[in-house]
Amino acid sequence: GRYLPESGDLFEAILSQSLFPDDHPVKKNKGVAKQLRGWIEDNQDKVMFIIDSISQIPGFKKSSSPKEDHFVTKLIEGKILRNSNVLLTTSSIQRLDVPVLRWCDAYYNIEGFFNDDIFKFIDTFKFKTRETKAGVKDLLDTYANTLEICRNPMFLWFFCLIWDDDKNGNERKSRTVTSLLEEIFDMALRKALGTDDVSEENQEKVDELCKLSWERTVSGNVCLFSKDVENIKDLMLKSGFLIKEKSHRVEYTFGHTLLRELFAAKHVVEFPNQTLLYEKLWEPG
């Protein structure tokens, strides 16, 4: 979803994706592009649009004026190509400003692992010692809230990495999602730097990433270009906090939505202008 344009026409968005090589006639010849558009309009029942992570689409929100609705909103609501098939995915339906569910024929909620799946993963994870593996199992058997967190496969993987980290003492083991992400952040940064000490220069780079994360969370546009990350890209790519994209429309993006939200929260804690912060948090949309 983050690769789609913020505005414009659905067919323009189709041509902007990496579906066709740059030298394909549909991208070089307006007549061929028009024929493709006509075929889609005439054969809607044979067409399926698959849009991943719709919550990350730039500009995807409910407008006060139907004329200003995003083309994805129009597609979902059947205002264009109403007989075509549309498959949408999102990590959080609650974050969507557009009431998607009312237009869906079916809605599937994919849950995390069951308990057996969690312990099977732990058995296959290559811990440094047997004692560490046993400690993880004992903790999950003891604390129901930690077991619940690990129903998310990514959180379970993070959890195992942290417990297997020699630098991470028992007193700092994660018990909440926030502490889990904080410790993954600390571990990744430490490994990227090759030291436990964060210099003033590198701390400034972390602060810049947090500020950028807040700004992009507010704007809803998570696509990044070289000019946006010029001062921080080397460290953040090495840490995994930013990743390079292969799309011709995007050069960089955040390693994961949860990490971006964590960085944004870090910036909010140190926000210099609390009045402006409250205005941003409570403004419509």
mmCIF file of N, CA, C and O in Angstrom, residues 230-284:
data_model
loop_
_atom_site.group_PDB
_atom_site.id
_atom_site.type_symbol
_atom_site.label_atom_id
_atom_site.label_comp_id
_atom_site.label_asym_id
_atom_site.label_seq_id
_atom_site.Cartn_x
_atom_site.Cartn_y
_atom_site.Cartn_z
ATOM 1 N N GLU A 230 19.615 11.437 4.545
ATOM 2 C CA GLU A 230 21.008 11.613 4.118
ATOM 3 C C GLU A 230 22.001 11.473 5.275
ATOM 4 O O GLU A 230 23.053 10.850 5.144
ATOM 5 N N ASN A 231 21.668 12.041 6.439
ATOM 6 C CA ASN A 231 22.605 12.064 7.570
ATOM 7 C C ASN A 231 22.577 10.796 8.413
ATOM 8 O O ASN A 231 23.485 10.576 9.219
ATOM 9 N N ILE A 232 21.562 9.969 8.249
ATOM 10 C CA ILE A 232 21.372 8.846 9.173
ATOM 11 C C ILE A 232 21.305 7.479 8.500
ATOM 12 O O ILE A 232 21.290 6.458 9.183
ATOM 13 N N LYS A 233 21.268 7.446 7.183
ATOM 14 C CA LYS A 233 20.940 6.195 6.491
ATOM 15 C C LYS A 233 21.950 5.078 6.757
ATOM 16 O O LYS A 233 21.549 3.914 6.887
ATOM 17 N N ASP A 234 23.245 5.387 6.832
ATOM 18 C CA ASP A 234 24.249 4.322 6.996
ATOM 19 C C ASP A 234 24.026 3.557 8.298
ATOM 20 O O ASP A 234 23.977 2.325 8.312
ATOM 21 N N LEU A 235 23.886 4.285 9.401
ATOM 22 C CA LEU A 235 23.689 3.639 10.695
ATOM 23 C C LEU A 235 22.341 2.946 10.776
ATOM 24 O O LEU A 235 22.238 1.818 11.279
ATOM 25 N N MET A 236 21.307 3.589 10.255
ATOM 26 C CA MET A 236 19.961 3.038 10.384
ATOM 27 C C MET A 236 19.747 1.822 9.472
ATOM 28 O O MET A 236 19.002 0.916 9.813
ATOM 29 N N LEU A 237 20.414 1.789 8.325
ATOM 30 C CA LEU A 237 20.362 0.604 7.464
ATOM 31 C C LEU A 237 21.090 -0.559 8.128
ATOM 32 O O LEU A 237 20.631 -1.702 8.098
ATOM 33 N N LYS A 238 22.221 -0.267 8.737
ATOM 34 C CA LYS A 238 23.002 -1.295 9.411
ATOM 35 C C LYS A 238 22.249 -1.852 10.615
ATOM 36 O O LYS A 238 22.352 -3.047 10.934
ATOM 37 N N SER A 239 21.478 -0.990 11.282
ATOM 38 C CA SER A 239 20.700 -1.405 12.454
ATOM 39 C C SER A 239 19.428 -2.141 12.063
ATOM 40 O O SER A 239 18.845 -2.854 12.886
ATOM 41 N N GLY A 240 18.983 -1.935 10.821
ATOM 42 C CA GLY A 240 17.722 -2.532 10.384
ATOM 43 C C GLY A 240 16.518 -1.657 10.652
ATOM 44 O O GLY A 240 15.381 -2.065 10.401
ATOM 45 N N PHE A 241 16.745 -0.447 11.144
ATOM 46 C CA PHE A 241 15.628 0.465 11.428
ATOM 47 C C PHE A 241 15.075 1.069 10.139
ATOM 48 O O PHE A 241 13.904 1.447 10.080
ATOM 49 N N LEU A 242 15.922 1.161 9.124
ATOM 50 C CA LEU A 242 15.491 1.553 7.785
ATOM 51 C C LEU A 242 15.887 0.436 6.824
ATOM 52 O O LEU A 242 16.864 -0.278 7.058
ATOM 53 N N ILE A 243 15.148 0.296 5.745
ATOM 54 C CA ILE A 243 15.493 -0.681 4.718
ATOM 55 C C ILE A 243 15.415 -0.022 3.346
ATOM 56 O O ILE A 243 14.640 0.913 3.146
ATOM 57 N N LYS A 244 16.229 -0.523 2.413
ATOM 58 C CA LYS A 244 16.181 -0.037 1.041
ATOM 59 C C LYS A 244 15.018 -0.687 0.311
ATOM 60 O O LYS A 244 14.726 -1.868 0.520
ATOM 61 N N GLU A 245 14.367 0.082 -0.527
ATOM 62 C CA GLU A 245 13.254 -0.429 -1.308
ATOM 63 C C GLU A 245 13.672 -0.567 -2.766
ATOM 64 O O GLU A 245 14.513 0.189 -3.257
ATOM 65 N N LYS A 246 13.057 -1.512 -3.470
ATOM 66 C CA LYS A 246 13.367 -1.722 -4.884
ATOM 67 C C LYS A 246 12.418 -0.961 -5.799
ATOM 68 O O LYS A 246 12.617 -0.905 -6.999
ATOM 69 N N SER A 247 11.368 -0.396 -5.213
ATOM 70 C CA SER A 247 10.401 0.350 -6.016
ATOM 71 C C SER A 247 11.046 1.607 -6.591
ATOM 72 O O SER A 247 11.870 2.251 -5.941
ATOM 73 N N HIS A 248 10.645 1.964 -7.820
ATOM 74 C CA HIS A 248 11.192 3.168 -8.435
ATOM 75 C C HIS A 248 10.603 4.431 -7.810
ATOM 76 O O HIS A 248 11.108 5.528 -8.020
ATOM 77 N N ARG A 249 9.507 4.270 -7.034
ATOM 78 C CA ARG A 249 8.863 5.423 -6.403
ATOM 79 C C ARG A 249 9.397 5.685 -4.998
ATOM 80 O O ARG A 249 9.220 6.756 -4.445
ATOM 81 N N VAL A 250 10.022 4.694 -4.386
ATOM 82 C CA VAL A 250 10.472 4.787 -3.006
ATOM 83 C C VAL A 250 11.913 4.292 -2.914
ATOM 84 O O VAL A 250 12.268 3.297 -3.533
ATOM 85 N N GLU A 251 12.737 4.989 -2.132
ATOM 86 C CA GLU A 251 14.120 4.561 -1.964
ATOM 87 C C GLU A 251 14.341 3.868 -0.624
ATOM 88 O O GLU A 251 15.088 2.906 -0.528
ATOM 89 N N TYR A 252 13.687 4.376 0.421
ATOM 90 C CA TYR A 252 13.843 3.806 1.755
ATOM 91 C C TYR A 252 12.487 3.781 2.465
ATOM 92 O O TYR A 252 11.584 4.547 2.136
ATOM 93 N N THR A 253 12.389 2.902 3.464
ATOM 94 C CA THR A 253 11.207 2.904 4.315
ATOM 95 C C THR A 253 11.617 2.367 5.672
ATOM 96 O O THR A 253 12.739 1.884 5.865
ATOM 97 N N PHE A 254 10.725 2.458 6.644
ATOM 98 C CA PHE A 254 11.025 1.999 7.995
ATOM 99 C C PHE A 254 11.023 0.464 8.037
ATOM 100 O O PHE A 254 10.254 -0.183 7.330
ATOM 101 N N GLY A 255 11.882 -0.093 8.892
ATOM 102 C CA GLY A 255 12.017 -1.532 8.968
ATOM 103 C C GLY A 255 10.712 -2.232 9.303
ATOM 104 O O GLY A 255 10.454 -3.333 8.832
ATOM 105 N N HIS A 256 9.880 -1.589 10.116
ATOM 106 C CA HIS A 256 8.578 -2.148 10.459
ATOM 107 C C HIS A 256 7.715 -1.032 11.038
ATOM 108 O O HIS A 256 8.226 -0.080 11.649
ATOM 109 N N THR A 257 6.407 -1.146 10.860
ATOM 110 C CA THR A 257 5.490 -0.133 11.376
ATOM 111 C C THR A 257 5.642 0.043 12.880
ATOM 112 O O THR A 257 5.632 1.166 13.393
ATOM 113 N N LEU A 258 5.788 -1.055 13.614
ATOM 114 C CA LEU A 258 5.917 -0.975 15.073
ATOM 115 C C LEU A 258 7.176 -0.225 15.487
ATOM 116 O O LEU A 258 7.166 0.526 16.464
ATOM 117 N N LEU A 259 8.269 -0.416 14.746
ATOM 118 C CA LEU A 259 9.490 0.322 15.052
ATOM 119 C C LEU A 259 9.302 1.806 14.788
ATOM 120 O O LEU A 259 9.739 2.652 15.576
ATOM 121 N N ARG A 260 8.637 2.134 13.674
ATOM 122 C CA ARG A 260 8.365 3.549 13.391
ATOM 123 C C ARG A 260 7.534 4.169 14.511
ATOM 124 O O ARG A 260 7.790 5.300 14.945
ATOM 125 N N GLU A 261 6.543 3.452 14.994
ATOM 126 C CA GLU A 261 5.693 3.968 16.064
ATOM 127 C C GLU A 261 6.476 4.110 17.374
ATOM 128 O O GLU A 261 6.241 5.050 18.147
ATOM 129 N N LEU A 262 7.403 3.189 17.613
ATOM 130 C CA LEU A 262 8.250 3.294 18.796
ATOM 131 C C LEU A 262 9.126 4.542 18.711
ATOM 132 O O LEU A 262 9.241 5.304 19.675
ATOM 133 N N PHE A 263 9.755 4.765 17.543
ATOM 134 C CA PHE A 263 10.605 5.945 17.362
ATOM 135 C C PHE A 263 9.786 7.230 17.515
ATOM 136 O O PHE A 263 10.243 8.198 18.122
ATOM 137 N N ALA A 264 8.582 7.210 16.956
ATOM 138 C CA ALA A 264 7.713 8.389 17.074
ATOM 139 C C ALA A 264 7.377 8.662 18.535
ATOM 140 O O ALA A 264 7.371 9.820 18.984
ATOM 141 N N ALA A 265 7.105 7.603 19.288
ATOM 142 C CA ALA A 265 6.794 7.760 20.713
ATOM 143 C C ALA A 265 7.990 8.305 21.479
ATOM 144 O O ALA A 265 7.843 9.136 22.386
ATOM 145 N N LYS A 266 9.192 7.860 21.108
ATOM 146 C CA LYS A 266 10.402 8.381 21.750
ATOM 147 C C LYS A 266 10.525 9.888 21.523
ATOM 148 O O LYS A 266 10.938 10.635 22.424
ATOM 149 N N HIS A 267 10.175 10.325 20.310
ATOM 150 C CA HIS A 267 10.234 11.754 20.023
ATOM 151 C C HIS A 267 9.176 12.510 20.822
ATOM 152 O O HIS A 267 9.439 13.605 21.331
ATOM 153 N N VAL A 268 7.988 11.928 20.945
ATOM 154 C CA VAL A 268 6.897 12.578 21.669
ATOM 155 C C VAL A 268 7.289 12.821 23.124
ATOM 156 O O VAL A 268 6.974 13.866 23.702
ATOM 157 N N VAL A 269 7.992 11.856 23.730
ATOM 158 C CA VAL A 269 8.402 11.984 25.132
ATOM 159 C C VAL A 269 9.254 13.234 25.341
ATOM 160 O O VAL A 269 9.162 13.910 26.367
ATOM 161 N N GLU A 270 10.073 13.530 24.335
ATOM 162 C CA GLU A 270 10.960 14.697 24.434
ATOM 163 C C GLU A 270 10.441 15.881 23.613
ATOM 164 O O GLU A 270 11.201 16.806 23.305
ATOM 165 N N PHE A 271 9.156 15.846 23.264
ATOM 166 C CA PHE A 271 8.600 16.873 22.372
ATOM 167 C C PHE A 271 8.792 18.266 22.970
ATOM 168 O O PHE A 271 8.381 18.513 24.110
ATOM 169 N N PRO A 272 9.416 19.180 22.233
ATOM 170 C CA PRO A 272 9.727 20.507 22.798
ATOM 171 C C PRO A 272 8.501 21.387 22.999
ATOM 172 O O PRO A 272 8.505 22.259 23.858
ATOM 173 N N ASN A 273 7.465 21.188 22.188
ATOM 174 C CA ASN A 273 6.287 22.050 22.257
ATOM 175 C C ASN A 273 5.061 21.187 22.550
ATOM 176 O O ASN A 273 4.456 20.617 21.650
ATOM 177 N N GLN A 274 4.690 21.068 23.829
ATOM 178 C CA GLN A 274 3.594 20.191 24.213
ATOM 179 C C GLN A 274 2.250 20.678 23.675
ATOM 180 O O GLN A 274 1.372 19.879 23.352
ATOM 181 N N THR A 275 2.079 21.985 23.555
ATOM 182 C CA THR A 275 0.824 22.530 23.016
ATOM 183 C C THR A 275 0.623 22.075 21.574
ATOM 184 O O THR A 275 -0.467 21.624 21.189
ATOM 185 N N LEU A 276 1.693 22.165 20.766
ATOM 186 C CA LEU A 276 1.626 21.714 19.376
ATOM 187 C C LEU A 276 1.364 20.220 19.319
ATOM 188 O O LEU A 276 0.612 19.744 18.464
ATOM 189 N N LEU A 277 1.954 19.474 20.243
ATOM 190 C CA LEU A 277 1.748 18.028 20.285
ATOM 191 C C LEU A 277 0.271 17.710 20.501
ATOM 192 O O LEU A 277 -0.306 16.887 19.792
ATOM 193 N N TYR A 278 -0.364 18.370 21.476
ATOM 194 C CA TYR A 278 -1.780 18.114 21.753
ATOM 195 C C TYR A 278 -2.652 18.476 20.566
ATOM 196 O O TYR A 278 -3.624 17.796 20.244
ATOM 197 N N GLU A 279 -2.295 19.551 19.878
ATOM 198 C CA GLU A 279 -3.068 19.951 18.697
ATOM 199 C C GLU A 279 -2.980 18.884 17.607
ATOM 200 O O GLU A 279 -3.961 18.563 16.946
ATOM 201 N N LYS A 280 -1.770 18.318 17.432
ATOM 202 C CA LYS A 280 -1.589 17.283 16.419
ATOM 203 C C LYS A 280 -2.349 16.003 16.786
ATOM 204 O O LYS A 280 -2.972 15.350 15.955
ATOM 205 N N LEU A 281 -2.313 15.645 18.076
ATOM 206 C CA LEU A 281 -2.953 14.416 18.515
ATOM 207 C C LEU A 281 -4.474 14.481 18.422
ATOM 208 O O LEU A 281 -5.131 13.480 18.194
ATOM 209 N N TRP A 282 -5.026 15.674 18.605
ATOM 210 C CA TRP A 282 -6.475 15.800 18.684
ATOM 211 C C TRP A 282 -7.118 16.431 17.459
ATOM 212 O O TRP A 282 -8.338 16.595 17.404
ATOM 213 N N GLU A 283 -6.303 16.764 16.445
ATOM 214 C CA GLU A 283 -6.891 17.370 15.260
ATOM 215 C C GLU A 283 -7.699 16.326 14.483
ATOM 216 O O GLU A 283 -7.390 15.132 14.530
ATOM 217 N N PRO A 284 -8.772 16.749 13.817
ATOM 218 C CA PRO A 284 -9.630 15.785 13.078
ATOM 219 C C PRO A 284 -8.812 14.998 12.059
ATOM 220 O O PRO A 284 -7.981 15.551 11.339
#
